[in-house]
Coordinates of C-alpha atoms in Angstrom, one line a residue:
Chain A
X1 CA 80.0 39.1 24.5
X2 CA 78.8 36.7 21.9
X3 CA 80.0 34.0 24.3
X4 CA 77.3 35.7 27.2
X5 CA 74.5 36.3 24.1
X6 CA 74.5 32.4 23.2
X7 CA 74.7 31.4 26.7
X8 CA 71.4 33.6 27.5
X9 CA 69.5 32.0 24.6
X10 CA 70.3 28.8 25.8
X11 CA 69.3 29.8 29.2
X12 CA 66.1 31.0 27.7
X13 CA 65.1 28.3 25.0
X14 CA 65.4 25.9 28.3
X15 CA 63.1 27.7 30.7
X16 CA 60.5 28.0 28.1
X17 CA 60.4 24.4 26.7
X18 CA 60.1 23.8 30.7
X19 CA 57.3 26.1 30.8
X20 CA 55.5 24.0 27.4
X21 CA 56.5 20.8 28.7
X22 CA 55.3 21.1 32.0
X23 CA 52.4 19.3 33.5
X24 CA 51.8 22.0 36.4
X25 CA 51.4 26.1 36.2
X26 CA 52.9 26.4 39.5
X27 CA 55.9 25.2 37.8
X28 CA 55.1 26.9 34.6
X29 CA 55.5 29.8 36.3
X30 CA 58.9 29.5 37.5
X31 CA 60.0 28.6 34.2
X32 CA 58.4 31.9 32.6
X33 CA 59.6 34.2 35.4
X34 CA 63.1 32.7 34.1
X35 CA 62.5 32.3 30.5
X36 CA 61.5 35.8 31.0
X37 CA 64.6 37.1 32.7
X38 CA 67.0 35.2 30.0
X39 CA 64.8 37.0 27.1
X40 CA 64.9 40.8 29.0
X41 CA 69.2 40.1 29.0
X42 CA 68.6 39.1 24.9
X43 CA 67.3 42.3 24.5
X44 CA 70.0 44.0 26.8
X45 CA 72.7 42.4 24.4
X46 CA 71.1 43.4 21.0
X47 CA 71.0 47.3 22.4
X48 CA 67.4 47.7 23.9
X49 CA 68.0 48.5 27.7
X50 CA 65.4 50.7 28.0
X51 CA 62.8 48.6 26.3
X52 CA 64.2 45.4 28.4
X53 CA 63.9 47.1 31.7
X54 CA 59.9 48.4 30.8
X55 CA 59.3 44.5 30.0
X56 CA 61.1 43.7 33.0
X57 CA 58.7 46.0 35.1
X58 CA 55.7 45.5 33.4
X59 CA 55.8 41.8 32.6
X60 CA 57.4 40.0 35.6
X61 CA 56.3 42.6 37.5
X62 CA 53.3 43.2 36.5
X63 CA 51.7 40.1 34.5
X64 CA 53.5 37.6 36.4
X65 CA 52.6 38.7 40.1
X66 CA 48.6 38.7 38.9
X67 CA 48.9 35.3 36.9
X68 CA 50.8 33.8 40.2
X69 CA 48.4 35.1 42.3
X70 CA 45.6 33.5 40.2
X71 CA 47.1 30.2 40.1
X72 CA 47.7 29.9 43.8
X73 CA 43.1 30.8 43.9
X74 CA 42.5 28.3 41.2
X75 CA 45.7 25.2 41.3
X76 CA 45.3 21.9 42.3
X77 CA 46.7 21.1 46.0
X78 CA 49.0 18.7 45.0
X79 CA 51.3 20.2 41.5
X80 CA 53.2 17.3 39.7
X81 CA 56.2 18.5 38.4
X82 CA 58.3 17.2 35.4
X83 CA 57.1 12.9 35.5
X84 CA 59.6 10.8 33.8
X85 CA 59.8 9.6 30.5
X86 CA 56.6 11.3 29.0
X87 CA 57.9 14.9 30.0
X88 CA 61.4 14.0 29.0
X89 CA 60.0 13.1 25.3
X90 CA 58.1 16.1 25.2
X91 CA 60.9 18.3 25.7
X92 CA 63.5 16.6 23.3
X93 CA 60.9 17.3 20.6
X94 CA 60.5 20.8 21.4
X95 CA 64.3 21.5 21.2
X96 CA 64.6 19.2 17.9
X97 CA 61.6 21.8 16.8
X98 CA 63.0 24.7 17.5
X99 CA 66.5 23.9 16.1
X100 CA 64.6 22.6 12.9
X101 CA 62.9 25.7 12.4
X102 CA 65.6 28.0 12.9
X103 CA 67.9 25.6 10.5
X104 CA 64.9 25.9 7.9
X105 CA 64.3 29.7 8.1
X106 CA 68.2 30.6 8.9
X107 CA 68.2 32.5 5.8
X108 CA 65.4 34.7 6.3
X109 CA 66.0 35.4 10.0
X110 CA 68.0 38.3 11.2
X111 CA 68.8 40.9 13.8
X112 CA 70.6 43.0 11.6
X113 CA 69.9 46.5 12.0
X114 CA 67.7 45.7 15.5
X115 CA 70.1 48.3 17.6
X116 CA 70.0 51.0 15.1
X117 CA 68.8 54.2 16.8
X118 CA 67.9 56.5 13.4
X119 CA 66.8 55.0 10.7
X120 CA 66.0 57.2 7.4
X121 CA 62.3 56.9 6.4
X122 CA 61.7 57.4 2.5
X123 CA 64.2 60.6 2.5
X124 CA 61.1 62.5 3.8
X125 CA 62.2 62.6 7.6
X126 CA 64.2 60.2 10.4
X127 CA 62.6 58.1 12.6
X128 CA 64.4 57.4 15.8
X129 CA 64.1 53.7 16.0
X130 CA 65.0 52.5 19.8
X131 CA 62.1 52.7 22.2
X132 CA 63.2 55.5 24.6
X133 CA 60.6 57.3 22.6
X134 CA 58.1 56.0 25.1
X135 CA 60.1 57.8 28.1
X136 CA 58.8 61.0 26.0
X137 CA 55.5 60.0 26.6
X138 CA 55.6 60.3 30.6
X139 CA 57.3 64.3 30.1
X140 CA 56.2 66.1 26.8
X141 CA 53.1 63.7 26.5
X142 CA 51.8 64.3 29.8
X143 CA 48.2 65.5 28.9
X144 CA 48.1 62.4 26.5
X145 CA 48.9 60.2 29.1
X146 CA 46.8 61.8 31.7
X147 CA 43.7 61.0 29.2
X148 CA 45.0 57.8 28.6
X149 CA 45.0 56.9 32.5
X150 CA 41.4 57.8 32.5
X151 CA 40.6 55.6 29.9
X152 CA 41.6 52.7 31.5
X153 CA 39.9 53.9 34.6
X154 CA 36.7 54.2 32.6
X155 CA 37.0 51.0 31.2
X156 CA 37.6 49.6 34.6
X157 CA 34.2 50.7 36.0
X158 CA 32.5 50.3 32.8
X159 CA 33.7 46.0 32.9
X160 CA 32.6 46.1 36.8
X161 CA 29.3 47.0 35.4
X162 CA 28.6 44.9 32.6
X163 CA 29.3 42.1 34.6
X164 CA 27.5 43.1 38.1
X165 CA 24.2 41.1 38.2
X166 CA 24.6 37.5 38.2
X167 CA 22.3 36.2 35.4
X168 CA 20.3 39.3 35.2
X169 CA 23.6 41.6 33.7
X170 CA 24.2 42.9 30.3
X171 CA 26.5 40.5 29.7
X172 CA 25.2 37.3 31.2
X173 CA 21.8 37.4 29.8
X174 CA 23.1 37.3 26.6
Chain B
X1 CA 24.3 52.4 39.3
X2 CA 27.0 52.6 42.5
X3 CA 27.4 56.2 42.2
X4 CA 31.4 56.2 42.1
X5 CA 30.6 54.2 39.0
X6 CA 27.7 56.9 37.5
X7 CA 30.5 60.1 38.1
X8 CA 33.0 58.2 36.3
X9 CA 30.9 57.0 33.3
X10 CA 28.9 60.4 33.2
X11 CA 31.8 62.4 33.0
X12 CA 34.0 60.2 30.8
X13 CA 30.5 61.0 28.4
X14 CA 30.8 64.6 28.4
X15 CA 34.7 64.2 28.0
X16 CA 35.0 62.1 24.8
X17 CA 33.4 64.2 22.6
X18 CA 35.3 67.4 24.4
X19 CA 38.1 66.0 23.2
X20 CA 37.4 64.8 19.9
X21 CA 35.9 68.3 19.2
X22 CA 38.7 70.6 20.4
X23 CA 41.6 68.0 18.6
X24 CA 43.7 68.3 15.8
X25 CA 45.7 65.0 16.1
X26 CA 43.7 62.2 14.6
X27 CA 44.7 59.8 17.8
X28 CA 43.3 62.3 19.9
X29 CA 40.1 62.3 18.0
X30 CA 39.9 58.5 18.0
X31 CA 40.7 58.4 21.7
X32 CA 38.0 61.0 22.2
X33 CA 35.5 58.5 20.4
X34 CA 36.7 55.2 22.4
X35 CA 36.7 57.3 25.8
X36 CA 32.5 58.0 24.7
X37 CA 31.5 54.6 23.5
X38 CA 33.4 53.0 26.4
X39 CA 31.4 55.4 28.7
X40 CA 27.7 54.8 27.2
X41 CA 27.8 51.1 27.2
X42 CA 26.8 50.5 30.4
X43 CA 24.3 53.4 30.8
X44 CA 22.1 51.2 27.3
X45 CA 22.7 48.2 29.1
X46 CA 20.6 49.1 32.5
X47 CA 17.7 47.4 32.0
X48 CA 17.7 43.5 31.0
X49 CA 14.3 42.6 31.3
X50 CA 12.9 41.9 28.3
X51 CA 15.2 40.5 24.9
X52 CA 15.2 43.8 23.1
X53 CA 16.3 45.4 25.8
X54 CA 19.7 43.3 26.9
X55 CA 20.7 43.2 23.1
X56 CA 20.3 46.9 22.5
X57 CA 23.3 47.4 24.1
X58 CA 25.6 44.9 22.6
X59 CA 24.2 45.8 19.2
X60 CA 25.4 49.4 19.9
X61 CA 28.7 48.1 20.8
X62 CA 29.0 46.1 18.1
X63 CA 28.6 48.5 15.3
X64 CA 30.7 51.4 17.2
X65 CA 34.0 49.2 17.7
X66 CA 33.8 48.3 14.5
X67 CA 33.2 52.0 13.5
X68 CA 36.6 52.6 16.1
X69 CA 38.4 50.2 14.1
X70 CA 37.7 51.1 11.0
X71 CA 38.3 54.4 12.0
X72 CA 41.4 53.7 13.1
X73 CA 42.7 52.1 9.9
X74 CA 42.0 54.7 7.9
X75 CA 44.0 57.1 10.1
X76 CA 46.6 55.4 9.7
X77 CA 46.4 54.6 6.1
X78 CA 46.2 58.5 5.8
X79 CA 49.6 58.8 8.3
X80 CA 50.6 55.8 5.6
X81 CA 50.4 58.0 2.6
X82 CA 50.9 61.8 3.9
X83 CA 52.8 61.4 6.6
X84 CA 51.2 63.3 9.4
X85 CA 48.5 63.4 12.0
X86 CA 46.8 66.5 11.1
X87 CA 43.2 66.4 10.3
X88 CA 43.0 69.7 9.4
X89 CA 45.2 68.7 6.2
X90 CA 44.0 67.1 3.3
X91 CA 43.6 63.5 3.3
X92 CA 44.3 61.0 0.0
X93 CA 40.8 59.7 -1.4
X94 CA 41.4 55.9 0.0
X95 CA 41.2 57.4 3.6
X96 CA 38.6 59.5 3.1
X97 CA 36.4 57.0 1.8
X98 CA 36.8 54.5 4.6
X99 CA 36.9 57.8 6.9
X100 CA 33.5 58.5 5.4
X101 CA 32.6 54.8 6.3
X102 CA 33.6 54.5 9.6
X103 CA 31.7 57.7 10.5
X104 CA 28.4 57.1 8.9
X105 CA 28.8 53.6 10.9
X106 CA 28.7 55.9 14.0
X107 CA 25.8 58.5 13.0
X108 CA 23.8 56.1 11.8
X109 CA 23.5 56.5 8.4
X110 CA 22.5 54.3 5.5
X111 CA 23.5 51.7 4.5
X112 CA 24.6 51.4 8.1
X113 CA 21.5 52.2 9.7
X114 CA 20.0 48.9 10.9
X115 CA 21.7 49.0 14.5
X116 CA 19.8 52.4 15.3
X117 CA 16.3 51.8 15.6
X118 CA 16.4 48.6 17.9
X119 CA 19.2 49.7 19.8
X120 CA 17.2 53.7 20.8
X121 CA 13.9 50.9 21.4
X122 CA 15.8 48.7 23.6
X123 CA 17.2 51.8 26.0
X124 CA 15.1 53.9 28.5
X125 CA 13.9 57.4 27.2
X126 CA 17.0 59.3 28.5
X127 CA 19.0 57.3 26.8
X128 CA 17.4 57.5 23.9
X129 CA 17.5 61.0 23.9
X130 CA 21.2 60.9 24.4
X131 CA 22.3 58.2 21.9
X132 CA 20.1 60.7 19.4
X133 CA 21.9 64.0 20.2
X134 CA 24.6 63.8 22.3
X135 CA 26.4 60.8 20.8
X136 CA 25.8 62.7 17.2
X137 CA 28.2 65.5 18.0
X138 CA 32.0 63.9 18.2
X139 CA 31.5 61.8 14.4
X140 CA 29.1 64.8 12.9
X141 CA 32.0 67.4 14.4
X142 CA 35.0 65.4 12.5
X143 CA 32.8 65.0 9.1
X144 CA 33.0 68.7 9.0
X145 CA 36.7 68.6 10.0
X146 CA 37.6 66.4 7.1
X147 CA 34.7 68.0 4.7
X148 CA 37.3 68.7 2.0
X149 CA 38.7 65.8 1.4
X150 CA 35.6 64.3 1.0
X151 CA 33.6 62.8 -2.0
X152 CA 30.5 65.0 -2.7
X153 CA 29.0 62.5 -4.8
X154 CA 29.6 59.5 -2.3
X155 CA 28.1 61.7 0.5
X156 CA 25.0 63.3 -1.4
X157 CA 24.4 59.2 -2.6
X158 CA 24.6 58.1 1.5
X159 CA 22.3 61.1 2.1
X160 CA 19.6 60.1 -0.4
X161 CA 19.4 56.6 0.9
X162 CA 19.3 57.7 4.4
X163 CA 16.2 60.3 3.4
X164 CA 14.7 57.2 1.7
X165 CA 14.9 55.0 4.3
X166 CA 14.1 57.4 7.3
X167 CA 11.1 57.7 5.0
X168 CA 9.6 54.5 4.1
X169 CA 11.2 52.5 7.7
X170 CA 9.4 54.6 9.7
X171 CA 5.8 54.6 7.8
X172 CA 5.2 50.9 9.5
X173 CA 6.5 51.8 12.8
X174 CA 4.3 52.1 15.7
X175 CA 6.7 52.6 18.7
X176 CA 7.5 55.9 18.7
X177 CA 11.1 55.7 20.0
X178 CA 11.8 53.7 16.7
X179 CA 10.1 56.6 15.1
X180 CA 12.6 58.5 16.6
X181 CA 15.1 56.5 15.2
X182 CA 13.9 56.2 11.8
X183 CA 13.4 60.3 11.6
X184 CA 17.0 61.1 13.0
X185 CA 18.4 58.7 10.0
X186 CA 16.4 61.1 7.8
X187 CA 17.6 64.2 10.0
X188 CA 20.9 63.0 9.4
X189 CA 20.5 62.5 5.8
X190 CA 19.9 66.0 5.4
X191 CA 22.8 67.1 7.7
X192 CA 25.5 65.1 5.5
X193 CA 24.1 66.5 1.5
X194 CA 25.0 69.9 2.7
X195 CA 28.3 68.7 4.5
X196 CA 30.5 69.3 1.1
X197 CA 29.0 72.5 0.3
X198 CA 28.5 74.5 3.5
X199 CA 29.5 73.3 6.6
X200 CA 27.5 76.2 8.3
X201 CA 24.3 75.0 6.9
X202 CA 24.8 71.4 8.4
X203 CA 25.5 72.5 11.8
X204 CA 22.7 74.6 12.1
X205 CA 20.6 71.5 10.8
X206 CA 22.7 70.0 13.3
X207 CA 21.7 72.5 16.1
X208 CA 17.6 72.6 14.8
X209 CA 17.8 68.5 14.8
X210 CA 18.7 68.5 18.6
X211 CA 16.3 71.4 19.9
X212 CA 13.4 69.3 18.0
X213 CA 14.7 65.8 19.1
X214 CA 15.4 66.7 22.7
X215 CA 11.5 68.0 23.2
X216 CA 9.9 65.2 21.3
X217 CA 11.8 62.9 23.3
X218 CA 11.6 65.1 26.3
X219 CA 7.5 65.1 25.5
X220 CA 7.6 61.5 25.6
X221 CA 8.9 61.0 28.6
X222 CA 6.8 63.6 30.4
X223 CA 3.5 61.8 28.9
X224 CA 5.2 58.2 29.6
X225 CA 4.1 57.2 26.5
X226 CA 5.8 54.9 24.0
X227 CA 3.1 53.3 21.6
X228 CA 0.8 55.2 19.3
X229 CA -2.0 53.3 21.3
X230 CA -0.8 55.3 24.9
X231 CA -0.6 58.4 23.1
X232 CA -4.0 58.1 22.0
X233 CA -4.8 58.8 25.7
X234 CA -1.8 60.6 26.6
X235 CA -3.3 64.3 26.4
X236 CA -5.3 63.5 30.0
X237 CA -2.0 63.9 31.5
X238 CA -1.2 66.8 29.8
X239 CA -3.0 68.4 27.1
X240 CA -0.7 71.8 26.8
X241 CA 2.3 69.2 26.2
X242 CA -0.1 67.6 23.5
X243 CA -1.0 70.3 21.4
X244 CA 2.9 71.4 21.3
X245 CA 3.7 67.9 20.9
X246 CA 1.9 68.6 17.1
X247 CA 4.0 71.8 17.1
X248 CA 7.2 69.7 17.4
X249 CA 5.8 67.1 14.8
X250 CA 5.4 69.9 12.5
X251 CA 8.6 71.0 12.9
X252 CA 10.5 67.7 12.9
X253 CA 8.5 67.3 9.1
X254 CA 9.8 70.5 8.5
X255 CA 6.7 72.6 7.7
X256 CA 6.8 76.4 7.6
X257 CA 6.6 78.5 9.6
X258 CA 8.1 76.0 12.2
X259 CA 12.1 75.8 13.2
X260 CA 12.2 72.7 11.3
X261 CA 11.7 74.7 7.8
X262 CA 14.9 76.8 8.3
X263 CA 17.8 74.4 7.7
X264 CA 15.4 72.3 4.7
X265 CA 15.0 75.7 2.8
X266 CA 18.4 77.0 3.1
X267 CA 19.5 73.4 2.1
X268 CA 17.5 73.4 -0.9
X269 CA 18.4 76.8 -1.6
X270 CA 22.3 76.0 -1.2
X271 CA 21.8 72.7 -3.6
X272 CA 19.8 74.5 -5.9
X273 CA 23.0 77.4 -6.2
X274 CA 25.3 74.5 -7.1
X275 CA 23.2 73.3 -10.0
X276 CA 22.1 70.4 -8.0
X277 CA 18.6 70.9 -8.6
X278 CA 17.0 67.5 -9.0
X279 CA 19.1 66.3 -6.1
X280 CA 17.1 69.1 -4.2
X281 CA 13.6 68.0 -6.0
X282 CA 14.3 64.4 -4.9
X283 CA 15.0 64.7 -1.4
X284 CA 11.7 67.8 -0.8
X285 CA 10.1 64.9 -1.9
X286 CA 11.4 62.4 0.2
X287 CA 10.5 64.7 3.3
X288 CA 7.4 63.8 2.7
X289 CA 7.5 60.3 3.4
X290 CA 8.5 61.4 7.0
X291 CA 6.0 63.8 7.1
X292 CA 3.5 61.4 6.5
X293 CA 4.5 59.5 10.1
X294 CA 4.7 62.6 11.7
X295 CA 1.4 64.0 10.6
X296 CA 0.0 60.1 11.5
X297 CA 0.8 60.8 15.4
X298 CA 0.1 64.2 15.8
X299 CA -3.1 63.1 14.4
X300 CA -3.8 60.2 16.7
X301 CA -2.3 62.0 19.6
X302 CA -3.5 65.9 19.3
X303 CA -6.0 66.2 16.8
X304 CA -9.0 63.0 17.2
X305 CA -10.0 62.1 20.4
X306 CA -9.3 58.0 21.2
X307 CA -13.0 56.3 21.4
X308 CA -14.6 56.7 25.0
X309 CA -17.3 57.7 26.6
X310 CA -18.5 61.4 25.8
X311 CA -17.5 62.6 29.5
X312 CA -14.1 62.1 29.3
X313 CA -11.8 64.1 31.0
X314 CA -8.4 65.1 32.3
X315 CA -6.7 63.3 34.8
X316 CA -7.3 65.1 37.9
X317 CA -3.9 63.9 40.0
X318 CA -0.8 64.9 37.9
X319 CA 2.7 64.0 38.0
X320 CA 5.2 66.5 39.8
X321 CA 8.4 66.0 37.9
X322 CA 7.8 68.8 35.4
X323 CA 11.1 69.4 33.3
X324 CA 11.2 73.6 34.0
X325 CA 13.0 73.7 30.4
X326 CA 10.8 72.3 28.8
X327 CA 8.8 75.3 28.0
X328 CA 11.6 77.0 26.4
X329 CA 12.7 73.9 24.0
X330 CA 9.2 73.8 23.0
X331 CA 9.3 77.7 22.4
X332 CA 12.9 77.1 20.2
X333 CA 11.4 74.3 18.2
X334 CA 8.3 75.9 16.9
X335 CA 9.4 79.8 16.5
X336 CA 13.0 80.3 15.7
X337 CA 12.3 80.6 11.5
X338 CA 12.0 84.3 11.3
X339 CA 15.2 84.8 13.4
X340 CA 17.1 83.4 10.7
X341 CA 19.3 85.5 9.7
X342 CA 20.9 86.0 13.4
X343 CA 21.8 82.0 12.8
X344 CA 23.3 82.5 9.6
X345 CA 25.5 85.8 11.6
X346 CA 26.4 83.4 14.1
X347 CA 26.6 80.3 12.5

């Protein structure tokens, strides 16, 4: 188990220095649908599945798919991957970063107490501390959530209006 | 506005303060507050012609998010230090204070006053009438939620200042939507002194505040009028709505026998049973600052005649789109004084 935890934060520490060190989003964004991956099987290993599997959803499934999209409307035709030398340097610094910082802060760094599902709160009450609270939300929250929806549906049409004339607008004539 | 658009943004208006009004969770309340400035952005923002008018509408946003924010902290510095969401529950004095902050930010009040009279000139007369009224309720309903925690002295202070400055900001006006503005600060003013005390007497102010507001503004839409210069001549298009417009004025100043004198005597009368009779003195007195604007437009629009020629005479092709209630709001802001006691039965 620890063998699988160190072998997915390796995993992951390499797709995201690919991601920083890269020259092209196209290829960014294979390295953060990766990086991203690694992290979500981090969080399996430390006890959050159920928070692992919402980021799955909502960030590679979500994010991801709107940020590719908007890279292949806006890239340039022809995406240079990792050079030579110059990307090579780049990433040997980032990993001599990283393992500086956490050697500097190893002390104050921890994940102690991360899969602890109740947690005691100032002897007044207990807070449940995993995040399958939010799975409440969608059953005994449902009015909240309902409201919630239509918020972000409000503010939906209320951005599509500030921005509809084209230099006449609310916004743009500012 | 693309109609889809207009159903969602009007009825997202009605709902935020529905459901800041009927909650008892403070998230609810603030989510009932973000759901109604979200919704009246774009509805100030519709006309960008000139440069008052495109920066009325950020300046409204502006000071509301920040009110939202603020608001927001001080929820949860309360959930901080008590431990719950109710607002119906006494809240420690740090939250209160900032609670008291956040919500004068969103009336209007001084010292936070200065986004309200450029922000009702920059908007059309609708809006106006509903940034005045409508958008009052949802921070004016959770003041008198919280009204015990709250600092009498800190709110009677806020309330003088507002009087003051309703007062003496509107004497050099001569717009009359910024009149508007400068007299709902004062309105206001009077609607927060009474807040610790009797939270009946401040909703009936409340109640008399929008009957008057909604016909003055009402009145100036009818008579298309904006400038003390175009209400000069305004009574060609309609002298009836002229002579009650100096009914209304009367009222707004809050001279007997009018609707406006009901909530300022029971006010004073209130103050004055809790030994806080200078406080009463001082703001009679600053009524009259307002009164002084109010009687300076009733006099150039109802009672003197603009110079012209001797045959002058009413305009002879009138407008069609008559409001049908107007009538009655004119009838409930001049005459409701000696039914007083049924408000204080029902109130």
């Amino acid at each position: 188990m620890v063998f699988f935890m160190f072998l997915f934060e390796v995993c992951f520490v390499f797709w995201i220095i690919s991601v920083a060190s890269g020259p092209s989003p196209y290829y960014g964004v294979v390295g953060l649908v990766f990086g991203a991956v690694f992290g979500c099987l981090m969080l399996v290993g430390v006890g959050g599945s159920f928070i692992s599997l919402v980021l799955f959803l909502i960030y590679l499934g979500g994010m991801l798919v709107v940020f590719a999209y908007s890279v292949a409307l806006t890239g340039d035709p022809y995406p240079s991957a990792w050079r030579g030398y110059v990307d090579l340097f780049c990433m040997v610094s980032y990993v001599l970063f990283v393992v500086g910082a956490v050697m500097y802060c190893f002390d104050e760094w921890s994940l102690e107490g991360y899969g602890d599902v109740v947690m005691d709160a100032s002897g007044l009450f207990s807070v449940r501390m995993d995040y399958v609270g939010v799975s409440w939300f969608y059953y005994y929250g449902c009015v909240m959530f309902l409201i919630a929806g239509w918020g972000l549906l409000l503010t939906l049409f209320v951005v599509l209006d500030l921005v509809r004339g084209l230099a006449w607008g609310t916004i743009r004539s500012i | 506005m693309n109609p889809h658009a207009n159903m969602i943004i009007m009825s997202s208006l009605i709902l935020g303060p529905m459901i800041t009004i009927t909650s008892s969770h403070w998230v609810m309340a603030w989510v009932g507050l973000e759901i109604n400035m979200l919704a009246i952005i774009p509805l100030t923002g519709q006309t960008t012609t000139t440069h008052e008018q495109f920066e009325a509408s950020i300046k409204y946003f502006l000071t509301q998010a920040a009110a939202s924010s603020l608001l927001l902290f001080s929820i949860i510095n309360n959930v901080w230090n008590t431990g719950q969401f109710d607002i119906t529950q006494p809240t420690n004095t740090l939250s209160s204070t900032m609670m008291t902050a956040a919500l004068t930010m969103k009336l209007g009040l001084a010292p936070f006053h200065y986004w309200l009279p450029e922000t009702l000139q920059g908007t059309t007369t609708m809006m106006t009438l509903i940034l005045t009224t409508w958008q009052k309720l949802a921070p004016l309903t959770l003041l008198m939620m919280i009204n015990q925690s709250l600092n009498t002295s800190l709110l009677v202070t806020l309330s003088l200042l507002s009087m003051m400055i309703g007062g003496w900001g509107g004497l050099n006006q001569t717009q009359l939507r910024k009149i508007m503005a400068f007299s709902s600060i004062a309105h206001l003013g009077w609607m927060t002194m009474i807040l610790t005390l009797s939270t009946k007497l401040t909703l009936l102010t409340f109640y008399t505040y929008i009957t008057l507001t909604t016909t003055m503004l009402l009145t100036i839409k009818l008579l298309e009028t904006n400038k003390m210069s175009t209400a000069m001549t305004s009574w060609t298009k309609s002298p009836m709505l002229n002579a009650t417009m100096m009914l209304n004025l009367m009222s707004l100043a809050g001279l007997p026998p009018l609707t406006g004198f009901m909530p300022k005597w029971l006010i004073l009368q209130e103050l004055t049973k809790n030994h806080m009779t200078i406080i009463a003195a001082t703001s009679a007195i600053l009524s009259l600052l307002s009164l002084f604007f109010y009687i300076r437009i009733a006099y150039y629009s109802t009672i003197t005649l603009p110079p012209n020629m001797t045959n002058y005479s009413q305009q002879w092709r009138h407008k069609n789109q008559q409001k049908p209630y107007l009538p009655l709001m004119i009838i409930t802001s001049s005459m409701l004084t000696p039914i007083m006691p049924t408000f204080m039965m029902i109130l």
